[in-house]
Amino acid sequence: MEIPRERLRWIYERMALIRAFEDRVAQEFAAGKLPGFVHLYAGEEAIAVGVCAHLTDRDYITSTHRGHGHCIAKGVDVKAMMAELFGKATGVCKGKGGSMHIADVDKGMLGANGIVGGGPPIACGAGLMAKTLGTDQVAVCFFGDGAAEQGTTHEAMNLAAIWKLPVVFVCENNLYAESTPWTYHCAAPDIASRAAAYDMPGVLVDGTDVFAVYEAAGEAIARARRGEGPTLLECRAFRYYGHFQGDAVSYRTPEEEAAYRQRDPIQRFRQTVLSQGLLSEDELDAIDAAVQHEINEAVRFAEASPLPPPEDCLTDVYVSYPAEQLAFRH
Amino acid sequence: MVVATRVLSYRQAINEALRLEMRRDPTVILMGEDVAGGATIQHIEQEGAWGGPLGVTKSLVSEFGRQRVLDTPISEAAFIGAAVGAAVTGLRPVAELMFVDFFGVCMDQIFNQGAKLRYMFGGKAKVPMVIRTMIGAGFGAAGQHSGCHYAVFAHMPGLKAVAPATPYDAKGLLIAAIRDDDPVMFFEHKMLYDMTGEVPEGDYVVPIGKADIKREGNDVTIVAISRMVHIALEAAKRLSTEGIEAEVVDLRSLSPLDEDAVLSSLAKTRRLVVVDEDNPRCSVAADIAALAVDKGFDYLDAPVKLVTAPHTPVPFSPSLERYYIPTPERVIAAVREIV
């Protein structure tokens, strides 16, 4: 599949930005600057970017607890994201969501989700909106191999199929649901083949190869836009960090991790575009430098931003509700 | 302006509210199990089969078609969640959770997704959806089709909760709920569907968060919810023959709660009985009692009395179910204890 040069640059820039964001978040978290739980996406960049390359701001995605990569691929402002992770008033969710619920509906990003399997029904709803109003919007539902075992995922795939909704289900199989290997928790030899149960195409994709993801997602999204219904993609990749920051990752061996680093999605992209003369080394290095600068700026912005005033706890619960009934009693 | 009224049943009033809002706003859709019924079956594709298990949404599919009156698979988590997703992206879905007791299979989509989404997103999103659901004992439907459970939802930040007791309130509150930009739980008592009352033609709104004095009186305040309003009115009628005049406050909204209506009635009567068909522990009744003690303590001349269901599931046998549901006699006994 021919990819225009500008889009190739965008793909590299987004993957590099995700990687740099996550590596920096790991550092800042270790330094004790971030409250709460953090789940990092490094290693899986090719999936979010390869898929979102086909989407506009008007298209929707639902995400997972590991949602930073999806945000960045969907174009959410990195400064506002970093500020959100720091719990600052300038955060994209005003410090009310944090890493696990980071969202930006203006960019079509319907939220990271603290509930495994929380997103698939919501993606169906976005697809239902498009179908009802007769628009050409699509919804992409990212979910993990863990969520593949949730009833909501199966119910949602069935619903999308019977209603022919413009939804693409993207299973990011990173091989472990928390510490439990997918070969244990999944009865089937792969997740993609479950598509057969819902009479939709199911495609197994190398999730470390952004070109493969781009091609498969392009087909699935085009099919959805044509009104031909949902597709299930299973993209296999590897998360470099643990399930959450603080996970000692005792369930993986160093050899296993080293083998996956050999297939690093960003390095693979570099090798491909350089060997085929699609982009130059200088170009890629310049993108890397710009990305580093952007991340440094984002952290500076987040650190310099104020915490939300405590009383902001009471706002944004409802569009309208008696204020005195939101407050604590005494 | 003179508005014509006619007598409608509670069921017809709800149907009319849905019809008017669907006519007015093309983004309003209806979804749920058998809300039309008989999807894809040729001879009933136009008119539908059931219109909901008790016929509340009957014939809406004939006017609005299968694109807007969507029969769903029996997948509550998927379609309630789809209503959340549709609401956040621009529709005003009305989803039907057939019996409230089924919330166990879809609660995550209601309270972790629908209710919290706006807050977690820093106020950037709104979720204008309605979940219509059937409550209440009296049908012999036993443990998994008879509960009230509205306290569970009134407890959740991000949700609004209303429980109309009359056809008039049912229509006006449902129109208000559909137009509301927040997720609203709309509780319909299955024993009220055939109750009739005056209902104006055309659209009108009963504001969410406003209670209604269904009967005035000076001797005791009886706060009641949904079908219990009628139990309270029957008790008040009988008490009146003894010279006790009860004021019956129909709460109508459980969240937000019309605290002023309760407190101002209490200030007048100085005595309070709450009638609630829900289980008593951590209930709306208990919440009203807490309100009276916290903000109305100086008004109180007697203990607050709660007339509720017991702390049991709803039983099957008629004798057991009759025992479970609050009666006018129990309300009268409670009033007599404090007047």
XYZ file of C-alpha atoms in Angstrom:
669
model
C 0.000 0.000 0.000
C 1.414 3.346 -1.056
C 1.489 5.825 1.843
C 1.939 9.518 1.016
C 5.160 11.008 2.288
C 3.448 13.500 4.617
C 1.490 10.693 6.188
C 4.680 8.658 6.640
C 6.204 11.592 8.484
C 3.044 11.858 10.598
C 3.173 8.155 11.435
C 6.775 8.383 12.566
C 6.196 11.572 14.508
C 3.165 10.138 16.356
C 4.939 6.867 17.197
C 8.005 8.741 18.419
C 5.812 11.109 20.403
C 4.009 8.242 22.107
C 7.295 6.532 22.957
C 8.864 9.715 24.294
C 5.725 10.581 26.241
C 5.551 7.168 27.883
C 9.272 6.983 28.687
C 9.072 10.430 30.270
C 5.918 9.569 32.201
C 7.731 6.499 33.568
C 10.508 8.774 34.838
C 8.186 11.347 36.307
C 6.130 8.630 37.971
C 9.242 7.047 39.452
C 10.191 10.471 40.770
C 6.886 10.541 42.625
C 5.408 13.434 40.657
C 2.296 11.665 39.371
C -0.552 10.535 41.589
C -2.479 7.319 41.024
C -2.026 4.462 38.584
C -0.222 4.696 35.280
C -0.328 2.105 32.477
C 2.113 2.699 29.637
C 1.721 2.006 25.935
C 5.370 1.889 24.818
C 5.890 -0.991 22.400
C 2.357 -0.863 21.008
C 2.679 2.439 19.118
C 2.183 0.924 15.680
C -1.365 -0.122 16.539
C -2.815 3.216 17.669
C -0.974 5.130 14.959
C -1.597 2.669 12.140
C -5.305 2.731 12.904
C -5.807 6.421 13.690
C -3.963 7.414 10.501
C -7.295 6.690 8.788
C -9.442 8.777 11.140
C -10.381 12.436 11.378
C -11.420 14.433 14.437
C -15.026 13.625 13.560
C -14.434 9.904 13.958
C -14.564 8.395 17.398
C -12.412 6.010 19.368
C -12.883 4.292 22.686
C -9.779 3.350 24.564
C -8.501 1.314 27.470
C -6.729 1.889 30.770
C -3.580 2.034 28.597
C -4.851 5.039 26.723
C -2.085 7.626 26.282
C -1.066 6.227 22.908
C -4.614 6.370 21.600
C -4.913 9.990 22.710
C -1.722 10.994 20.963
C -2.594 9.080 17.808
C -5.994 10.839 17.804
C -4.344 14.222 18.096
C -5.048 15.151 21.703
C -2.796 17.988 22.861
C 0.263 16.559 24.576
C 0.694 19.486 26.972
C -2.870 19.134 28.212
C -2.353 15.375 28.498
C 0.784 15.746 30.581
C -0.900 18.321 32.782
C -3.781 15.885 33.275
C -1.403 13.186 34.449
C 0.098 15.659 36.899
C -3.433 16.390 38.182
C -3.300 20.011 37.121
C -6.123 22.449 36.367
C -4.802 22.861 32.819
C -5.181 19.140 32.184
C -7.306 18.006 29.277
C -9.891 16.823 31.839
C -9.151 19.631 34.307
C -7.471 17.137 36.611
C -10.650 15.115 37.101
C -9.843 12.094 34.981
C -6.138 11.350 35.247
C -4.307 8.718 33.247
C -7.055 6.113 33.435
C -9.864 8.339 32.172
C -8.041 10.728 29.915
C -10.332 11.915 27.129
C -11.031 14.669 24.656
C -14.401 14.471 22.925
C -13.487 17.408 20.684
C -10.885 15.116 19.156
C -13.279 12.169 19.072
C -11.431 10.478 21.913
C -14.169 8.997 24.129
C -11.938 8.181 26.994
C -9.410 5.834 28.412
C -11.368 3.494 30.620
C -10.644 2.104 34.052
C -13.018 -0.764 33.394
C -11.670 -3.567 31.221
C -14.342 -4.043 28.569
C -15.990 -0.720 29.371
C -15.467 0.751 25.912
C -16.991 -1.646 23.365
C -20.669 -0.812 24.063
C -19.835 2.908 23.945
C -18.147 2.501 20.574
C -21.359 0.852 19.338
C -23.235 3.941 20.501
C -20.966 6.245 18.534
C -21.477 4.015 15.512
C -25.221 4.046 16.098
C -25.177 7.834 16.117
C -23.420 7.878 12.736
C -25.817 5.335 11.294
C -28.920 7.068 12.663
C -27.888 10.495 11.418
C -26.553 9.107 8.155
C -23.031 10.481 8.499
C -19.866 8.758 7.288
C -18.247 8.767 10.725
C -16.768 5.587 12.139
C -15.959 4.438 15.656
C -12.903 2.403 16.526
C -12.939 0.376 19.709
C -9.494 -0.390 21.097
C -9.471 -3.149 23.669
C -6.909 -5.526 25.107
C -6.629 -9.286 25.129
C -7.948 -9.151 28.692
C -11.104 -7.369 27.564
C -11.553 -10.005 24.885
C -12.904 -12.202 27.683
C -15.452 -9.675 28.935
C -19.100 -10.196 28.095
C -19.464 -6.578 27.024
C -16.966 -7.132 24.219
C -18.907 -10.076 22.848
C -22.265 -8.368 23.287
C -20.950 -5.278 21.531
C -19.491 -7.219 18.607
C -22.810 -8.985 18.156
C -24.778 -5.736 18.384
C -22.492 -3.992 15.890
C -22.849 -6.929 13.528
C -26.663 -7.237 13.618
C -27.075 -3.481 13.207
C -24.194 -3.234 10.685
C -22.697 -0.402 12.666
C -19.615 1.464 11.407
C -17.424 0.124 14.212
C -13.970 -1.423 13.993
C -12.908 -3.567 16.929
C -9.158 -3.461 17.433
C -7.896 -6.014 19.917
C -4.442 -5.074 21.117
C -3.144 -8.461 22.146
C -0.065 -7.603 24.174
C 0.104 -11.195 25.376
C -0.693 -10.601 29.023
C -3.868 -9.593 30.820
C -2.146 -8.033 33.805
C 0.127 -10.979 34.710
C -1.965 -13.694 33.078
C -0.811 -14.951 29.667
C -3.386 -14.781 26.919
C -2.683 -18.414 26.054
C -4.170 -19.240 29.450
C -7.133 -16.873 29.494
C -8.252 -17.379 25.912
C -9.747 -20.719 24.878
C -9.255 -20.050 21.176
C -5.950 -20.243 19.280
C -6.359 -16.582 18.370
C -8.795 -13.771 19.120
C -9.334 -12.711 15.518
C -11.119 -15.961 14.703
C -13.855 -15.079 17.180
C -15.095 -12.700 14.497
C -16.634 -15.735 12.831
C -19.123 -15.966 15.696
C -20.402 -12.529 14.740
C -20.204 -13.014 10.997
C -17.645 -10.269 10.558
C -14.158 -10.350 9.059
C -11.448 -11.168 11.574
C -7.839 -10.359 10.750
C -4.705 -11.269 12.664
C -2.123 -8.514 12.259
C 1.487 -8.055 13.334
C 0.972 -5.139 15.710
C 4.650 -4.245 15.654
C 4.500 -3.520 11.922
C 2.805 -0.193 11.363
C 2.509 -0.847 7.635
C 0.574 -4.047 8.277
C -1.683 -2.323 10.804
C -2.198 0.611 8.462
C -3.249 -1.658 5.638
C -5.595 -3.848 7.660
C -7.155 -0.904 9.474
C -7.560 1.003 6.212
C -9.588 -1.830 4.774
C -11.704 -2.280 7.901
C -12.404 1.432 8.289
C -13.277 1.844 4.623
C -15.661 -1.089 4.940
C -17.293 0.501 7.970
C -17.630 3.837 6.172
C -19.309 2.099 3.269
C -21.967 0.853 5.671
C -20.858 -2.771 5.402
C -20.496 -3.272 9.127
C -17.825 -4.092 11.681
C -14.468 -5.861 11.486
C -12.328 -7.390 14.204
C -8.590 -6.850 14.008
C -6.283 -8.621 16.412
C -2.973 -6.787 16.547
C -0.244 -8.616 18.441
C 2.418 -6.541 20.096
C 4.309 -6.274 23.326
C 4.205 -3.757 26.114
C 7.668 -2.733 27.228
C 6.609 -1.712 30.696
C 4.625 -3.761 33.172
C 0.867 -3.822 33.460
C 1.161 -0.714 35.629
C 4.111 1.310 36.829
C 5.394 -0.578 39.841
C 4.735 -3.995 38.333
C 7.955 -6.020 38.768
C 7.011 -8.060 35.666
C 8.134 -11.347 37.214
C 5.986 -13.227 34.709
C 8.229 -12.380 31.750
C 11.808 -13.540 31.206
C 14.585 -11.182 30.100
C 15.022 -13.350 27.004
C 11.398 -12.871 26.083
C 11.673 -9.133 26.501
C 14.888 -8.970 24.481
C 13.279 -10.923 21.646
C 10.443 -8.427 21.437
C 12.767 -5.447 21.492
C 14.219 -6.923 18.306
C 10.870 -6.157 16.709
C 10.506 -2.649 18.033
C 7.833 -0.916 15.938
C 9.677 2.385 15.690
C 12.978 0.807 14.717
C 11.220 -1.387 12.174
C 9.587 1.673 10.647
C 12.932 3.456 10.472
C 14.603 0.518 8.783
C 11.821 0.186 6.242
C 11.608 3.839 5.248
C 15.373 4.241 5.156
C 16.013 1.086 3.151
C 13.300 2.049 0.681
C 14.446 5.650 0.549
C 11.033 6.961 1.591
C 12.347 9.268 4.309
C 15.883 10.333 5.138
C 17.818 9.792 8.339
C 18.142 13.546 8.826
C 14.421 13.916 8.529
C 13.751 11.239 11.112
C 16.354 12.653 13.491
C 14.811 16.099 13.129
C 11.432 14.624 14.043
C 13.008 12.936 17.080
C 14.479 16.250 18.214
C 11.176 18.057 17.762
C 9.392 15.329 19.709
C 11.869 15.581 22.580
C 11.359 19.317 22.635
C 7.586 18.893 22.695
C 7.759 16.465 25.605
C 10.106 18.749 27.547
C 7.707 21.615 26.966
C 4.774 19.486 28.040
C 6.450 18.579 31.321
C 7.460 22.194 31.906
C 3.868 23.267 31.242
C 2.475 20.586 33.544
C 4.878 21.436 36.373
C 4.233 25.146 36.090
C 0.446 24.724 36.026
C -1.625 25.163 39.168
C -3.520 22.409 40.898
C -7.269 22.817 40.553
C -8.888 24.739 43.389
C -10.298 22.129 45.814
C -13.885 23.334 45.327
C -13.650 22.274 41.672
C -14.397 18.826 43.077
C -18.034 19.939 42.985
C -18.297 21.009 39.352
C -18.853 19.063 36.120
C -20.881 16.280 37.751
C -24.058 17.332 35.936
C -25.016 19.891 33.338
C -27.576 21.126 35.869
C -28.119 20.161 39.502
C -28.713 22.086 42.724
C -25.236 23.073 43.918
C -26.063 22.619 47.593
C -26.929 18.983 46.976
C -23.500 18.317 45.479
C -21.591 19.557 48.493
C -20.699 17.338 51.419
C -23.063 17.703 54.327
C -20.733 19.097 56.999
C -54.170 29.562 26.549
C -56.670 26.801 27.107
C -55.094 23.386 26.818
C -57.408 20.489 26.240
C -57.048 17.609 28.603
C -58.424 14.104 28.396
C -58.210 11.028 30.504
C -55.236 8.817 29.712
C -53.683 5.873 31.434
C -50.175 6.111 32.878
C -49.111 3.766 30.060
C -50.676 6.012 27.394
C -49.169 9.108 28.977
C -45.682 7.638 28.710
C -46.327 6.543 25.153
C -47.525 10.048 24.273
C -44.471 11.688 25.822
C -42.207 9.472 23.720
C -44.234 10.121 20.581
C -44.215 13.897 20.998
C -40.498 14.072 21.726
C -39.663 11.778 18.818
C -41.721 14.008 16.539
C -40.081 17.130 17.869
C -36.477 15.947 17.862
C -35.065 13.543 15.244
C -32.151 12.676 17.542
C -34.485 10.961 20.011
C -34.371 7.195 19.508
C -35.847 4.332 21.456
C -33.960 1.128 22.133
C -34.534 -1.960 24.207
C -35.758 -5.505 24.236
C -39.014 -5.813 22.260
C -39.709 -2.060 22.342
C -41.229 -2.704 18.942
C -40.979 -6.479 18.904
C -40.859 -8.923 16.046
C -37.951 -7.277 14.218
C -37.475 -8.625 10.668
C -40.719 -10.634 10.776
C -42.410 -9.453 7.642
C -46.059 -9.323 8.640
C -45.345 -7.215 11.754
C -42.337 -5.246 10.501
C -44.505 -2.108 10.296
C -46.542 -2.264 13.484
C -44.283 -4.306 15.757
C -45.264 -7.165 18.013
C -45.345 -6.097 21.635
C -44.379 -2.474 22.038
C -42.576 -3.524 25.210
C -43.646 -6.398 27.449
C -46.555 -4.367 28.842
C -47.323 -2.428 25.673
C -45.972 0.938 26.805
C -44.166 1.669 23.526
C -46.832 0.118 21.333
C -47.255 1.534 17.814
C -44.318 3.935 18.049
C -42.528 1.834 15.452
C -45.389 2.420 12.992
C -44.796 6.140 13.104
C -41.020 6.281 13.486
C -39.795 3.093 11.841
C -37.270 0.491 12.856
C -34.373 2.943 12.499
C -35.590 4.880 15.538
C -37.397 2.202 17.488
C -34.696 -0.388 17.878
C -35.325 -3.884 19.120
C -32.147 -5.031 20.828
C -30.746 -8.435 21.586
C -30.990 -9.445 25.252
C -27.663 -7.740 25.876
C -28.378 -5.024 28.411
C -24.733 -4.095 28.898
C -24.277 -3.604 25.158
C -27.373 -1.554 24.452
C -27.333 0.527 27.624
C -23.664 1.224 26.883
C -24.561 1.995 23.283
C -27.074 4.503 24.588
C -24.248 6.128 26.556
C -22.049 6.255 23.461
C -24.879 7.566 21.302
C -25.723 10.229 23.876
C -22.177 11.473 24.192
C -21.861 11.724 20.408
C -25.101 13.564 19.668
C -28.276 11.502 20.016
C -30.869 11.563 22.788
C -31.464 7.876 23.304
C -34.224 6.497 25.484
C -33.155 3.010 26.495
C -35.524 0.626 28.162
C -34.175 -1.604 30.913
C -37.181 -3.901 31.020
C -37.167 -4.486 34.775
C -34.953 -2.528 37.131
C -33.875 -5.798 38.724
C -31.819 -6.399 35.566
C -29.414 -3.609 36.483
C -27.011 -6.236 37.733
C -26.017 -7.162 34.192
C -25.410 -3.609 32.965
C -24.604 -1.493 36.002
C -21.070 -0.759 34.870
C -22.354 0.963 31.772
C -24.823 2.978 33.841
C -22.748 4.093 36.793
C -19.110 3.801 35.737
C -19.634 5.007 32.183
C -22.842 7.007 31.729
C -22.904 8.629 35.136
C -19.212 9.434 35.551
C -18.190 10.262 32.032
C -18.923 13.982 32.134
C -17.047 14.395 35.385
C -14.045 12.326 34.371
C -13.841 14.301 31.124
C -13.677 17.567 33.046
C -17.146 18.678 31.933
C -16.328 18.487 28.226
C -19.043 15.942 27.463
C -22.711 15.542 28.211
C -24.745 12.381 28.314
C -28.375 13.237 27.514
C -29.906 9.800 27.861
C -32.923 8.348 29.604
C -33.172 4.855 30.996
C -36.813 3.893 31.397
C -37.249 0.985 33.748
C -40.063 -0.863 35.463
C -40.229 -1.117 39.224
C -42.485 -2.480 41.893
C -44.197 -5.434 43.499
C -47.827 -6.501 43.182
C -47.653 -8.531 40.006
C -46.618 -11.816 41.550
C -43.411 -11.556 39.579
C -41.258 -12.462 42.595
C -37.600 -11.917 43.376
C -36.065 -10.801 40.077
C -38.854 -8.763 38.461
C -40.419 -6.818 41.342
C -37.930 -4.656 43.170
C -37.771 -0.868 43.331
C -34.030 -0.350 43.827
C -34.190 3.315 42.900
C -32.143 4.167 45.967
C -29.179 2.483 44.274
C -29.373 5.000 41.439
C -30.269 8.026 43.537
C -27.039 7.275 45.401
C -24.898 7.643 42.276
C -23.436 11.038 41.438
C -24.004 11.880 37.788
C -27.440 10.262 37.562
C -30.797 11.899 38.040
C -33.722 9.767 39.153
C -37.469 10.351 38.854
C -40.453 8.180 39.770
C -43.822 9.555 38.657
C -47.016 8.464 40.421
C -49.680 9.812 38.043
C -50.288 9.942 34.283
C -49.859 13.728 34.328
C -46.504 13.528 36.062
C -45.392 10.573 33.957
C -45.827 12.518 30.725
C -44.365 15.779 31.971
C -41.433 14.171 33.725
C -40.565 11.970 30.757
C -40.542 14.965 28.433
C -38.326 16.765 30.943
C -36.046 13.729 31.188
C -35.630 13.448 27.416
C -34.795 17.157 27.139
C -32.429 17.022 30.098
C -28.723 17.063 29.251
C -27.852 14.617 32.032
C -28.552 10.890 32.259
C -31.948 10.343 33.880
C -33.288 7.132 35.385
C -37.046 7.067 34.811
C -38.823 4.617 37.099
C -42.252 3.366 35.988
C -44.298 1.410 38.497
C -45.835 -1.582 36.764
C -48.955 -1.448 38.994
C -49.679 2.091 37.800
C -49.823 1.446 34.038
C -53.608 1.143 34.005
C -54.222 4.046 36.367
C -55.980 6.894 34.588
C -55.945 10.629 35.045
C -56.287 13.971 33.325
C -53.446 14.625 30.913
C -53.129 17.778 28.807
C -52.621 17.454 25.086
C -49.401 18.713 23.601
C -46.113 18.992 25.340
C -45.460 20.275 28.820
C -42.712 19.695 31.321
C -42.824 18.661 34.949
C -39.507 19.982 36.199
C -37.045 17.432 37.540
C -36.252 18.124 41.191
C -39.679 19.423 42.162
C -41.963 17.537 44.533
C -45.721 17.984 44.411
C -48.215 18.357 47.223
C -50.865 15.817 46.272
C -53.025 16.592 49.317
C -52.840 19.448 51.781
C -53.102 18.995 55.516
C -51.804 20.434 58.776
C -51.389 17.501 61.136
C -48.720 15.263 59.615
C -46.568 15.167 56.480
C -46.552 11.914 54.550
C -43.759 11.854 51.979
C -44.279 9.128 49.396
C -42.749 7.804 46.191
C -44.360 6.372 43.058
C -47.203 3.925 43.794
C -46.872 4.674 47.505
C -48.329 8.114 46.832
C -51.670 6.397 46.271
C -51.262 4.285 49.401
C -50.516 7.499 51.304
C -53.564 9.255 49.792
C -55.813 6.348 50.765
C -54.415 6.467 54.309
C -54.914 10.235 54.410
C -58.525 9.865 53.332
C -59.254 7.434 56.137
C -57.347 9.488 58.695
C -59.427 12.478 57.723
C -62.524 10.689 59.010
C -60.815 10.616 62.405
C -60.041 14.312 62.185
C -56.366 13.904 61.256
C -55.448 15.917 58.151
C -52.346 14.570 56.460
C -50.341 16.430 53.853
C -49.129 14.066 51.133
C -45.912 15.117 49.427
C -45.198 13.211 46.216
C -41.441 13.320 45.898
C -41.501 12.711 42.097
C -37.734 13.265 41.867
C -35.332 11.218 43.965
C -32.209 12.929 42.651
C -32.084 15.842 42.892
C -34.361 15.890 45.885
C -36.793 18.713 46.595
C -35.549 19.278 50.134
C -37.444 22.557 50.445
C -40.789 20.915 49.754
C -40.194 18.306 52.455
C -38.886 20.807 54.983
C -41.565 23.425 54.414
C -44.311 20.833 54.804
C -42.585 19.563 57.928
C -42.372 23.110 59.278
C -46.130 23.292 58.932
C -47.143 19.865 60.291
C -44.184 19.137 62.619
C -44.586 15.409 62.055
C -43.196 13.160 59.328
C -43.957 9.724 57.922
C -42.150 8.456 54.825
C -43.701 5.740 52.664
C -41.319 3.895 50.372
C -41.750 0.534 48.636
C -37.980 0.071 48.367
C -35.980 -1.913 50.917
C -35.277 0.223 53.970
C -31.502 0.001 54.482
C -29.723 3.037 52.953
C -32.966 3.960 51.238
C -34.561 7.151 49.977
C -36.837 6.914 53.037
C -33.795 6.850 55.300
C -32.359 9.794 53.391
C -35.544 11.806 53.960
C -35.410 10.940 57.657
C -31.801 12.115 57.777
C -32.818 15.344 56.053
C -35.529 15.931 58.644
C -33.146 15.315 61.508
C -30.328 17.380 60.030
C -32.160 20.381 58.619
C -35.627 20.078 60.159
C -34.800 19.039 63.711
C -36.358 22.094 65.280
C -39.607 21.487 63.436
C -40.000 17.944 64.687
C -42.446 17.300 67.500
C -42.196 13.519 67.198
C -39.932 10.795 65.840
C -39.820 10.308 62.077
C -41.584 7.105 61.019
C -40.646 5.038 57.975
C -43.177 2.763 56.317
C -41.189 0.601 53.911
C -40.811 -2.849 52.448
C -38.919 -5.266 54.696
C -35.239 -6.021 54.184
C -36.040 -9.048 52.014
C -36.343 -9.791 48.322
C -39.876 -9.561 46.946
C -41.617 -12.897 47.629
C -43.837 -14.810 45.211
C -46.917 -16.083 47.011
C -49.799 -13.573 47.135
C -49.967 -13.723 50.918
C -46.254 -13.030 51.216
C -46.236 -10.287 48.582
C -49.189 -8.524 50.254
C -47.230 -8.607 53.497
C -44.210 -7.088 51.736
C -45.892 -4.045 50.168
C -46.679 -1.092 52.471
C -50.447 -0.719 53.027
C -52.699 2.169 54.030
C -53.168 0.369 57.355
C -49.454 0.452 58.062
C -49.308 4.122 57.118
C -52.268 4.870 59.406
C -50.628 2.963 62.249
C -47.420 4.955 61.789
C -49.328 8.237 61.786
C -51.221 7.273 64.919
C -47.970 6.624 66.744
C -46.867 10.221 66.324
C -50.032 12.332 66.111
